[in-house]
Amino acid sequence: DMLYGDKKLSGMLAEMETEGEMVTFISIGIGLNVNNKPEVENSPATSLAALTGDEVSRKKLLSGFLARLAKRLDPPDLENAVGDWKQYAMTLGREVRIVTPKETSTGLALDVDENGALLLSQPDGSIQKVIYGDCFHT
């Protein structure tokens, strides 16, 4: 998620399917709150319009985003991707709750490993590697 303060501005979903060691597809979805107005007072969400006080051109925003993404990926800097991500991660050092369809885990978000898994310190002192799930700051 992308947060502004403690309010969610954007979220990402990723799905991957493999057969053996071969990746058959990766699907990534990005949601960005552009001109919507969270209706609930004290909502945990915000939008670009709410932050700037003006309606934002979605066409210009998307065009600019895609141009910057294409530039960033040509060539892709895979060696530094996790390090770049970690410097902006607001989750590290916070108590979190991770929810998956099968379980809920809580603990201190310690780090992100070289593969992008969240390392979660458990109450018993062990480290849990979290590969997927919805993350909530507690």
Short mmCIF file of N, CA, C and O in Angstrom, two decimals, residues 6-79:
data_model
loop_
_atom_site.label_atom_id
_atom_site.label_comp_id
_atom_site.label_asym_id
_atom_site.label_seq_id
_atom_site.Cartn_x
_atom_site.Cartn_y
_atom_site.Cartn_z
N ASP A 6 -1.30 8.20 7.82
CA ASP A 6 -1.85 6.87 8.11
C ASP A 6 -3.02 6.53 7.19
O ASP A 6 -3.76 5.59 7.45
N LYS A 7 -3.19 7.30 6.12
CA LYS A 7 -4.33 7.07 5.22
C LYS A 7 -3.86 6.42 3.93
O LYS A 7 -2.85 6.81 3.35
N LYS A 8 -4.62 5.42 3.49
CA LYS A 8 -4.27 4.66 2.29
C LYS A 8 -4.63 5.46 1.04
O LYS A 8 -5.75 5.90 0.86
N LEU A 9 -3.63 5.63 0.19
CA LEU A 9 -3.80 6.34 -1.07
C LEU A 9 -3.83 5.37 -2.25
O LEU A 9 -4.50 5.60 -3.24
N SER A 10 -3.11 4.26 -2.11
CA SER A 10 -2.98 3.32 -3.21
C SER A 10 -2.71 1.93 -2.66
O SER A 10 -2.16 1.77 -1.58
N GLY A 11 -3.09 0.94 -3.45
CA GLY A 11 -2.82 -0.45 -3.08
C GLY A 11 -2.45 -1.26 -4.31
O GLY A 11 -2.75 -0.86 -5.44
N MET A 12 -1.79 -2.35 -4.08
CA MET A 12 -1.36 -3.22 -5.17
C MET A 12 -1.71 -4.65 -4.85
O MET A 12 -1.61 -5.08 -3.70
N LEU A 13 -2.13 -5.37 -5.86
CA LEU A 13 -2.38 -6.80 -5.73
C LEU A 13 -1.53 -7.51 -6.76
O LEU A 13 -1.39 -7.04 -7.89
N ALA A 14 -0.95 -8.61 -6.38
CA ALA A 14 -0.15 -9.39 -7.33
C ALA A 14 -0.55 -10.85 -7.22
O ALA A 14 -0.84 -11.35 -6.13
N GLU A 15 -0.57 -11.52 -8.35
CA GLU A 15 -0.88 -12.94 -8.40
C GLU A 15 0.12 -13.59 -9.35
O GLU A 15 0.46 -13.03 -10.39
N MET A 16 0.57 -14.76 -8.97
CA MET A 16 1.52 -15.49 -9.81
C MET A 16 1.14 -16.96 -9.81
O MET A 16 0.69 -17.50 -8.81
N GLU A 17 1.33 -17.59 -10.95
CA GLU A 17 1.10 -19.03 -11.06
C GLU A 17 2.38 -19.67 -11.60
O GLU A 17 3.02 -19.13 -12.48
N THR A 18 2.71 -20.81 -11.02
CA THR A 18 3.90 -21.53 -11.46
C THR A 18 3.55 -22.98 -11.77
O THR A 18 2.58 -23.52 -11.25
N GLU A 19 4.36 -23.55 -12.61
CA GLU A 19 4.33 -24.99 -12.87
C GLU A 19 5.76 -25.48 -12.66
O GLU A 19 6.63 -25.16 -13.46
N GLY A 20 5.97 -26.19 -11.56
CA GLY A 20 7.34 -26.57 -11.21
C GLY A 20 8.12 -25.31 -10.89
O GLY A 20 7.70 -24.50 -10.08
N GLU A 21 9.25 -25.12 -11.57
CA GLU A 21 10.05 -23.91 -11.35
C GLU A 21 9.80 -22.86 -12.42
O GLU A 21 10.48 -21.84 -12.46
N MET A 22 8.81 -23.07 -13.28
CA MET A 22 8.52 -22.14 -14.36
C MET A 22 7.32 -21.25 -14.01
O MET A 22 6.28 -21.75 -13.59
N VAL A 23 7.48 -19.95 -14.17
CA VAL A 23 6.38 -19.01 -13.94
C VAL A 23 5.51 -19.00 -15.19
O VAL A 23 6.00 -18.75 -16.29
N THR A 24 4.21 -19.29 -15.03
CA THR A 24 3.31 -19.28 -16.18
C THR A 24 2.68 -17.91 -16.38
O THR A 24 2.40 -17.53 -17.51
N PHE A 25 2.42 -17.17 -15.30
CA PHE A 25 1.98 -15.79 -15.46
C PHE A 25 2.17 -15.03 -14.16
O PHE A 25 2.22 -15.60 -13.08
N ILE A 26 2.28 -13.72 -14.31
CA ILE A 26 2.27 -12.79 -13.19
C ILE A 26 1.27 -11.70 -13.55
O ILE A 26 1.33 -11.15 -14.64
N SER A 27 0.35 -11.43 -12.65
CA SER A 27 -0.64 -10.38 -12.86
C SER A 27 -0.51 -9.39 -11.72
O SER A 27 -0.53 -9.77 -10.55
N ILE A 28 -0.39 -8.11 -12.07
CA ILE A 28 -0.25 -7.06 -11.06
C ILE A 28 -1.34 -6.02 -11.28
O ILE A 28 -1.53 -5.55 -12.40
N GLY A 29 -2.05 -5.69 -10.23
CA GLY A 29 -3.07 -4.65 -10.29
C GLY A 29 -2.73 -3.53 -9.33
O GLY A 29 -2.28 -3.78 -8.21
N ILE A 30 -2.91 -2.31 -9.79
CA ILE A 30 -2.64 -1.14 -8.96
C ILE A 30 -3.92 -0.32 -8.86
O ILE A 30 -4.52 0.02 -9.87
N GLY A 31 -4.32 -0.01 -7.65
CA GLY A 31 -5.47 0.85 -7.43
C GLY A 31 -4.99 2.14 -6.80
O GLY A 31 -4.19 2.13 -5.86
N LEU A 32 -5.44 3.26 -7.35
CA LEU A 32 -5.04 4.58 -6.84
C LEU A 32 -6.30 5.41 -6.63
O LEU A 32 -7.11 5.56 -7.55
N ASN A 33 -6.46 5.94 -5.45
CA ASN A 33 -7.59 6.82 -5.15
C ASN A 33 -7.28 8.19 -5.74
O ASN A 33 -6.44 8.92 -5.23
N VAL A 34 -7.95 8.51 -6.84
CA VAL A 34 -7.64 9.75 -7.57
C VAL A 34 -8.64 10.84 -7.19
O VAL A 34 -8.29 11.80 -6.52
N ASN A 35 -9.87 10.73 -7.65
CA ASN A 35 -10.87 11.77 -7.42
C ASN A 35 -12.01 11.35 -6.50
O ASN A 35 -12.96 12.10 -6.33
N ASN A 36 -11.91 10.15 -5.94
CA ASN A 36 -12.98 9.70 -5.05
C ASN A 36 -12.89 10.43 -3.72
O ASN A 36 -11.86 10.99 -3.35
N LYS A 37 -14.01 10.44 -2.99
CA LYS A 37 -14.09 11.10 -1.70
C LYS A 37 -14.50 10.08 -0.66
O LYS A 37 -15.67 9.69 -0.62
N PRO A 38 -13.57 9.62 0.15
CA PRO A 38 -13.96 8.67 1.21
C PRO A 38 -15.08 9.30 2.04
O PRO A 38 -14.96 10.41 2.53
N GLU A 39 -16.19 8.58 2.14
CA GLU A 39 -17.40 9.14 2.75
C GLU A 39 -17.45 8.98 4.27
O GLU A 39 -18.20 9.67 4.92
N VAL A 40 -16.68 8.08 4.80
CA VAL A 40 -16.73 7.83 6.23
C VAL A 40 -15.77 8.77 6.95
O VAL A 40 -14.60 8.88 6.59
N GLU A 41 -16.28 9.47 7.95
CA GLU A 41 -15.41 10.35 8.74
C GLU A 41 -14.36 9.48 9.43
O GLU A 41 -14.64 8.36 9.86
N ASN A 42 -13.16 9.96 9.52
CA ASN A 42 -12.03 9.21 10.07
C ASN A 42 -11.72 7.97 9.25
O ASN A 42 -11.26 6.96 9.77
N SER A 43 -12.01 8.03 7.95
CA SER A 43 -11.74 6.91 7.06
C SER A 43 -10.23 6.65 6.98
O SER A 43 -9.44 7.59 6.99
N PRO A 44 -9.84 5.38 6.86
CA PRO A 44 -8.42 5.08 6.71
C PRO A 44 -7.93 5.29 5.28
O PRO A 44 -6.86 4.85 4.92
N ALA A 45 -8.72 5.98 4.44
CA ALA A 45 -8.33 6.20 3.04
C ALA A 45 -8.36 7.69 2.72
O ALA A 45 -9.01 8.48 3.38
N THR A 46 -7.61 8.06 1.67
CA THR A 46 -7.62 9.41 1.14
C THR A 46 -7.48 9.33 -0.36
O THR A 46 -7.35 8.25 -0.92
N SER A 47 -7.50 10.47 -1.03
CA SER A 47 -7.34 10.51 -2.48
C SER A 47 -6.46 11.69 -2.86
O SER A 47 -6.23 12.60 -2.06
N LEU A 48 -5.97 11.66 -4.11
CA LEU A 48 -5.17 12.78 -4.60
C LEU A 48 -5.98 14.07 -4.58
O LEU A 48 -5.46 15.13 -4.20
N ALA A 49 -7.26 14.00 -4.97
CA ALA A 49 -8.11 15.19 -4.95
C ALA A 49 -8.26 15.73 -3.54
O ALA A 49 -8.22 16.95 -3.32
N ALA A 50 -8.45 14.85 -2.57
CA ALA A 50 -8.59 15.28 -1.18
C ALA A 50 -7.30 15.93 -0.68
O ALA A 50 -7.34 16.91 0.06
N LEU A 51 -6.16 15.41 -1.11
CA LEU A 51 -4.87 15.95 -0.65
C LEU A 51 -4.51 17.27 -1.32
O LEU A 51 -3.91 18.14 -0.70
N THR A 52 -4.87 17.41 -2.60
CA THR A 52 -4.49 18.61 -3.34
C THR A 52 -5.58 19.68 -3.33
O THR A 52 -5.30 20.85 -3.62
N GLY A 53 -6.82 19.27 -3.05
CA GLY A 53 -7.92 20.21 -3.09
C GLY A 53 -8.46 20.44 -4.49
O GLY A 53 -9.35 21.27 -4.69
N ASP A 54 -7.93 19.74 -5.47
CA ASP A 54 -8.36 19.88 -6.87
C ASP A 54 -8.60 18.53 -7.50
O ASP A 54 -7.94 17.55 -7.14
N GLU A 55 -9.52 18.48 -8.47
CA GLU A 55 -9.71 17.26 -9.25
C GLU A 55 -8.47 17.03 -10.09
O GLU A 55 -7.83 17.97 -10.59
N VAL A 56 -8.09 15.77 -10.24
CA VAL A 56 -6.87 15.38 -10.96
C VAL A 56 -7.26 14.72 -12.28
O VAL A 56 -8.18 13.89 -12.31
N SER A 57 -6.56 15.09 -13.36
CA SER A 57 -6.81 14.46 -14.66
C SER A 57 -6.28 13.03 -14.62
O SER A 57 -5.07 12.81 -14.54
N ARG A 58 -7.19 12.07 -14.67
CA ARG A 58 -6.77 10.67 -14.65
C ARG A 58 -5.98 10.31 -15.90
O ARG A 58 -5.04 9.51 -15.84
N LYS A 59 -6.33 10.90 -17.02
CA LYS A 59 -5.61 10.64 -18.28
C LYS A 59 -4.15 11.10 -18.18
O LYS A 59 -3.23 10.37 -18.52
N LYS A 60 -3.93 12.32 -17.68
CA LYS A 60 -2.55 12.83 -17.52
C LYS A 60 -1.79 12.01 -16.48
O LYS A 60 -0.61 11.72 -16.65
N LEU A 61 -2.46 11.67 -15.40
CA LEU A 61 -1.83 10.88 -14.35
C LEU A 61 -1.38 9.52 -14.89
O LEU A 61 -0.24 9.11 -14.68
N LEU A 62 -2.27 8.83 -15.58
CA LEU A 62 -1.95 7.51 -16.12
C LEU A 62 -0.84 7.61 -17.16
O LEU A 62 0.10 6.82 -17.16
N SER A 63 -0.91 8.60 -18.03
CA SER A 63 0.11 8.79 -19.06
C SER A 63 1.48 9.02 -18.43
O SER A 63 2.48 8.42 -18.83
N GLY A 64 1.53 9.90 -17.44
CA GLY A 64 2.80 10.17 -16.75
C GLY A 64 3.33 8.96 -16.00
O GLY A 64 4.52 8.66 -16.03
N PHE A 65 2.42 8.23 -15.34
CA PHE A 65 2.82 7.02 -14.61
C PHE A 65 3.41 5.99 -15.56
O PHE A 65 4.47 5.42 -15.29
N LEU A 66 2.73 5.73 -16.68
CA LEU A 66 3.21 4.71 -17.62
C LEU A 66 4.54 5.12 -18.25
O LEU A 66 5.42 4.27 -18.45
N ALA A 67 4.73 6.41 -18.53
CA ALA A 67 6.01 6.88 -19.09
C ALA A 67 7.14 6.68 -18.09
O ALA A 67 8.22 6.20 -18.46
N ARG A 68 6.90 7.00 -16.82
CA ARG A 68 7.94 6.84 -15.80
C ARG A 68 8.21 5.37 -15.52
O ARG A 68 9.35 4.97 -15.29
N LEU A 69 7.16 4.54 -15.54
CA LEU A 69 7.34 3.10 -15.33
C LEU A 69 8.17 2.50 -16.46
O LEU A 69 9.10 1.72 -16.22
N ALA A 70 7.86 2.88 -17.70
CA ALA A 70 8.63 2.37 -18.85
C ALA A 70 10.09 2.76 -18.74
O ALA A 70 10.99 1.95 -18.99
N LYS A 71 10.35 4.00 -18.33
CA LYS A 71 11.74 4.47 -18.18
C LYS A 71 12.45 3.70 -17.06
O LYS A 71 13.60 3.30 -17.20
N ARG A 72 11.74 3.47 -15.97
CA ARG A 72 12.31 2.76 -14.82
C ARG A 72 12.64 1.30 -15.16
O ARG A 72 13.58 0.73 -14.64
N LEU A 73 11.86 0.71 -16.06
CA LEU A 73 12.04 -0.70 -16.41
C LEU A 73 12.95 -0.92 -17.61
O LEU A 73 13.14 -2.06 -18.02
N ASP A 74 13.52 0.12 -18.17
CA ASP A 74 14.37 -0.02 -19.36
C ASP A 74 15.76 0.52 -19.11
O ASP A 74 15.99 1.72 -19.29
N PRO A 75 16.71 -0.27 -18.71
CA PRO A 75 16.60 -1.68 -18.31
C PRO A 75 16.17 -1.78 -16.85
O PRO A 75 16.40 -0.86 -16.08
N PRO A 76 15.58 -2.91 -16.48
CA PRO A 76 15.14 -3.06 -15.09
C PRO A 76 16.33 -3.19 -14.15
O PRO A 76 17.31 -3.85 -14.47
N ASP A 77 16.24 -2.55 -13.00
CA ASP A 77 17.29 -2.62 -11.99
C ASP A 77 16.86 -3.61 -10.92
O ASP A 77 16.45 -3.24 -9.83
N LEU A 78 16.92 -4.89 -11.26
CA LEU A 78 16.45 -5.93 -10.34
C LEU A 78 17.35 -6.09 -9.13
O LEU A 78 16.90 -6.50 -8.07
N GLU A 79 18.63 -5.77 -9.28
CA GLU A 79 19.58 -5.92 -8.17
C GLU A 79 19.23 -5.03 -6.99
O GLU A 79 19.44 -5.40 -5.84
#
